[in-house]
Short mmCIF file of C-alpha atoms in Angstrom, two decimals:
data_model
loop_
_atom_site.label_atom_id
_atom_site.label_comp_id
_atom_site.label_asym_id
_atom_site.label_seq_id
_atom_site.Cartn_x
_atom_site.Cartn_y
_atom_site.Cartn_z
CA LYS N 156 -9.26 14.85 -5.30
CA GLN N 157 -5.75 13.45 -5.43
CA GLU N 158 -5.07 10.93 -8.19
CA VAL N 159 -1.84 9.06 -8.81
CA THR N 160 -0.92 7.70 -12.23
CA GLN N 161 1.95 5.40 -13.10
CA ILE N 162 3.44 4.94 -16.54
CA PRO N 163 4.10 2.50 -18.06
CA ALA N 164 1.65 -0.06 -16.71
CA ALA N 165 4.01 -2.87 -17.69
CA LEU N 166 7.61 -3.11 -18.80
CA SER N 167 9.74 -6.02 -20.03
CA VAL N 168 13.46 -5.49 -20.44
CA PRO N 169 16.65 -7.54 -20.78
CA GLU N 170 18.97 -7.79 -17.83
CA GLY N 171 21.43 -4.92 -17.43
CA GLU N 172 19.26 -2.10 -18.72
CA ASN N 173 18.77 1.13 -16.82
CA LEU N 174 15.09 1.83 -16.21
CA VAL N 175 12.88 4.81 -15.43
CA LEU N 176 9.45 4.36 -13.90
CA ASN N 177 7.17 7.37 -13.85
CA CYS N 178 4.61 8.56 -11.33
CA SER N 179 2.44 11.67 -11.54
CA PHE N 180 -0.04 13.15 -9.06
CA THR N 181 -2.73 15.75 -9.61
CA ASP N 182 -2.42 17.80 -6.41
CA SER N 183 1.03 19.12 -5.52
CA ALA N 184 0.01 19.68 -1.87
CA ILE N 185 1.38 16.34 -0.77
CA TYR N 186 3.26 15.56 2.39
CA ASN N 187 5.64 12.81 1.32
CA LEU N 188 5.98 10.33 -1.54
CA GLN N 189 6.95 6.69 -1.24
CA TRP N 190 7.91 3.94 -3.66
CA PHE N 191 7.04 0.35 -2.80
CA ARG N 192 7.79 -3.02 -4.33
CA GLN N 193 5.22 -5.80 -4.43
CA ASP N 194 6.07 -9.36 -5.37
CA PRO N 195 3.19 -11.53 -6.71
CA GLY N 196 0.75 -12.42 -3.95
CA LYS N 197 2.80 -10.63 -1.31
CA GLY N 198 2.60 -7.52 0.80
CA LEU N 199 4.42 -4.25 0.13
CA THR N 200 8.07 -3.58 0.78
CA SER N 201 9.13 0.03 1.16
CA LEU N 202 11.91 1.07 -1.23
CA LEU N 203 12.33 4.80 -0.82
CA LEU N 204 10.53 7.56 1.08
CA ILE N 205 10.98 11.12 -0.16
CA GLN N 206 9.97 13.75 2.34
CA SER N 207 8.25 16.90 1.12
CA SER N 208 11.37 19.01 1.65
CA GLN N 209 13.59 16.61 -0.32
CA ARG N 210 14.10 16.25 -4.05
CA GLU N 211 15.57 12.75 -4.20
CA GLN N 212 16.56 9.65 -2.29
CA THR N 213 19.00 6.89 -3.16
CA SER N 214 19.37 3.32 -2.01
CA GLY N 215 21.82 1.06 -3.79
CA ARG N 216 20.83 0.82 -7.46
CA LEU N 217 17.63 2.78 -6.85
CA ASN N 218 17.18 6.53 -7.09
CA ALA N 219 13.88 8.34 -6.71
CA SER N 220 13.27 11.98 -7.48
CA LEU N 221 10.40 14.26 -6.58
CA ASP N 222 9.25 17.45 -8.29
CA LYS N 223 6.23 18.66 -6.37
CA SER N 224 5.62 21.70 -8.55
CA SER N 225 5.13 19.56 -11.65
CA GLY N 226 3.47 16.71 -9.77
CA ARG N 227 6.02 14.10 -10.83
CA SER N 228 8.29 11.47 -9.38
CA THR N 229 10.59 9.02 -11.12
CA LEU N 230 12.16 5.81 -9.91
CA TYR N 231 15.44 5.03 -11.61
CA ILE N 232 16.75 1.46 -11.47
CA ALA N 233 20.33 1.02 -12.57
CA ALA N 234 21.69 -2.17 -14.11
CA SER N 235 18.46 -4.13 -13.78
CA GLN N 236 18.54 -7.75 -12.64
CA PRO N 237 15.99 -10.59 -12.89
CA GLY N 238 15.47 -10.26 -9.13
CA ASP N 239 14.07 -6.77 -9.75
CA SER N 240 11.01 -8.31 -11.42
CA ALA N 241 8.00 -7.16 -9.40
CA THR N 242 5.28 -4.51 -9.37
CA TYR N 243 6.43 -1.07 -8.32
CA LEU N 244 3.91 1.16 -6.59
CA CYS N 245 4.05 4.90 -6.12
CA ALA N 246 2.06 6.45 -3.27
CA VAL N 247 1.62 9.97 -1.92
CA TYR N 248 0.89 10.96 1.65
CA LEU N 249 -1.74 13.64 2.01
CA ARG N 250 -1.22 16.52 4.39
CA GLY N 251 -3.02 16.51 7.70
CA GLY N 252 -5.05 13.92 9.52
CA TYR N 253 -4.13 10.32 9.70
CA ASN N 254 -1.24 9.76 7.30
CA LYS N 255 -3.51 8.87 4.37
CA LEU N 256 -1.84 7.20 1.40
CA ILE N 257 -3.06 7.40 -2.20
CA PHE N 258 -1.62 4.74 -4.47
CA GLY N 259 -1.03 4.46 -8.18
CA ALA N 260 -1.99 1.27 -9.99
CA GLY N 261 1.66 0.26 -10.33
CA THR N 262 4.18 -0.66 -13.00
CA ARG N 263 4.69 -4.37 -13.54
CA LEU N 264 8.36 -4.96 -14.34
CA ALA N 265 9.83 -8.12 -15.86
CA VAL N 266 13.61 -8.35 -16.25
CA HIS N 267 14.66 -11.36 -18.31
CA PRO N 268 18.14 -12.90 -18.41
CA SER Y 265 10.78 -3.82 15.22
CA GLN Y 266 7.09 -4.26 14.52
CA THR Y 267 5.54 -7.31 12.84
CA ILE Y 268 2.14 -7.59 11.18
CA HIS Y 269 0.30 -10.88 10.93
CA GLN Y 270 -2.71 -11.44 8.71
CA TRP Y 271 -5.00 -14.45 8.84
CA PRO Y 272 -5.98 -16.31 6.75
CA ALA Y 273 -3.54 -16.01 3.87
CA THR Y 274 -6.09 -17.17 1.32
CA LEU Y 275 -9.85 -17.52 1.48
CA VAL Y 276 -12.50 -18.72 -0.97
CA GLN Y 277 -16.04 -17.88 0.04
CA PRO Y 278 -19.47 -18.12 -1.63
CA VAL Y 279 -21.53 -15.02 -2.33
CA GLY Y 280 -23.72 -14.16 0.64
CA SER Y 281 -21.48 -15.76 3.26
CA PRO Y 282 -19.96 -13.82 6.18
CA LEU Y 283 -16.35 -12.71 6.38
CA SER Y 284 -13.83 -12.11 9.10
CA LEU Y 285 -10.21 -11.18 8.34
CA GLU Y 286 -7.81 -10.63 11.18
CA CYS Y 287 -4.77 -8.42 11.50
CA THR Y 288 -2.57 -8.55 14.59
CA VAL Y 289 0.58 -6.57 15.27
CA GLU Y 290 3.58 -7.15 17.51
CA GLY Y 291 6.44 -5.01 18.69
CA THR Y 292 4.60 -1.71 19.05
CA SER Y 293 1.85 -0.05 21.08
CA ASN Y 294 -0.97 2.26 20.11
CA PRO Y 295 -0.32 2.17 16.37
CA ASN Y 296 -2.57 3.64 13.72
CA LEU Y 297 -3.99 0.70 11.79
CA TYR Y 298 -5.28 0.61 8.23
CA TRP Y 299 -7.17 -1.80 5.95
CA TYR Y 300 -6.53 -1.56 2.20
CA ARG Y 301 -8.01 -3.51 -0.70
CA GLN Y 302 -6.25 -4.19 -3.98
CA ALA Y 303 -8.65 -5.24 -6.71
CA ALA Y 304 -7.34 -6.88 -9.88
CA GLY Y 305 -5.61 -4.31 -12.09
CA ARG Y 306 -6.24 -1.46 -9.69
CA GLY Y 307 -4.26 0.43 -7.07
CA LEU Y 308 -4.62 -0.06 -3.36
CA GLN Y 309 -7.66 1.65 -1.90
CA LEU Y 310 -7.90 2.64 1.75
CA LEU Y 311 -11.00 1.10 3.33
CA PHE Y 312 -10.72 1.84 7.06
CA TYR Y 313 -8.31 3.35 9.53
CA SER Y 314 -8.16 3.31 13.31
CA VAL Y 315 -6.28 5.54 15.73
CA GLY Y 316 -7.20 3.52 18.82
CA ILE Y 317 -9.36 0.84 20.40
CA GLY Y 318 -12.95 1.14 19.24
CA GLN Y 319 -12.13 4.09 16.94
CA ILE Y 320 -12.88 3.30 13.31
CA SER Y 321 -13.16 5.63 10.33
CA SER Y 322 -14.48 4.52 6.97
CA GLU Y 323 -13.10 5.88 3.74
CA VAL Y 324 -15.62 4.56 1.26
CA PRO Y 325 -19.19 3.29 1.59
CA GLN Y 326 -19.24 -0.43 1.07
CA ASN Y 327 -20.32 -3.85 2.16
CA LEU Y 328 -17.58 -4.14 4.76
CA SER Y 329 -17.04 -3.07 8.36
CA ALA Y 330 -14.04 -2.95 10.67
CA SER Y 331 -13.48 -3.26 14.39
CA ARG Y 332 -10.58 -2.82 16.77
CA PRO Y 333 -11.33 -4.76 19.94
CA GLN Y 334 -7.75 -4.59 21.21
CA ASP Y 335 -4.85 -2.22 20.69
CA ARG Y 336 -3.00 -4.66 18.42
CA GLN Y 337 -5.96 -6.31 16.69
CA PHE Y 338 -7.85 -5.04 13.67
CA ILE Y 339 -10.69 -7.03 12.12
CA LEU Y 340 -12.38 -6.66 8.75
CA SER Y 341 -15.88 -8.13 8.48
CA SER Y 342 -18.87 -8.54 6.25
CA LYS Y 343 -22.29 -10.03 6.94
CA LYS Y 344 -22.89 -11.00 3.30
CA LEU Y 345 -20.10 -11.09 0.73
CA LEU Y 346 -20.53 -9.78 -2.81
CA LEU Y 347 -18.59 -10.83 -5.89
CA SER Y 348 -17.06 -7.34 -5.93
CA ASP Y 349 -15.48 -7.96 -2.51
CA SER Y 350 -12.89 -10.22 -4.14
CA GLY Y 351 -9.38 -8.85 -3.90
CA PHE Y 352 -6.17 -8.71 -1.93
CA TYR Y 353 -6.61 -7.20 1.53
CA LEU Y 354 -3.66 -5.57 3.23
CA CYS Y 355 -3.34 -4.41 6.81
CA ALA Y 356 -0.88 -1.63 7.57
CA LEU Y 357 0.34 0.26 10.60
CA ARG Y 358 1.91 3.57 11.43
CA VAL Y 359 4.00 3.96 14.56
CA GLY Y 360 3.83 7.26 16.40
CA LYS Y 361 4.71 10.16 14.15
CA GLU Y 362 6.71 8.07 11.69
CA GLU Y 363 6.13 9.17 8.16
CA THR Y 364 5.78 5.71 6.69
CA GLN Y 365 3.34 2.83 6.86
CA TYR Y 366 4.35 -0.81 7.23
CA PHE Y 367 2.34 -3.47 5.45
CA GLY Y 368 1.38 -7.02 6.35
CA PRO Y 369 1.58 -10.05 4.04
CA GLY Y 370 -2.05 -9.74 2.91
CA THR Y 371 -5.09 -11.98 2.56
CA ARG Y 372 -6.31 -13.03 -0.87
CA LEU Y 373 -10.11 -13.29 -0.94
CA LEU Y 374 -12.02 -14.89 -3.79
CA VAL Y 375 -15.80 -14.67 -3.70
CA LEU Y 376 -17.55 -17.13 -6.01
#
């Protein structure tokens, strides 16, 4: 059974710091991996999708890496800003069937001025 | 591009009352549709998915049911709510063979 774990559960940092959020999964036979952002009381916004054949994706100040063999992904946020404050969710797509997503519990990030 | 609407945004219901949450989509046809629940302090859990009208698959045994009466409408229901049904309910869709899911704004349900 696939399980996704995110560390740390919560993080509070001053503005300007570079951050690393960690995600691990128990079964390396995943299809793709996706990072989402969730603001309080809101739906999910997709940040980065890493396909199974890729090792990383970049968008602006965000970089996500994927190492399927070790069952790990990291989300790197450069030069953090207060607007980055949110919960960051890691999710893996399982192979086959109906595009099933398994989510981690998330990392709650607070960036203070 | 596709849009997902969820109604209502917030709901407070007593234990034992019925439930109906609605998800409607625009801008796409024949999507795969999904219902997720996010309980306090926990990750999102897939409850139901649907590949077409009248086709519903359940992921976990529970007090809830789902229906898809129209191509772009997905409904989550319960005959009698439990305290444990409280949470944030998200509807999502997948278009064709796209490798990502798109999420709606969610419905926050509090059962008292």
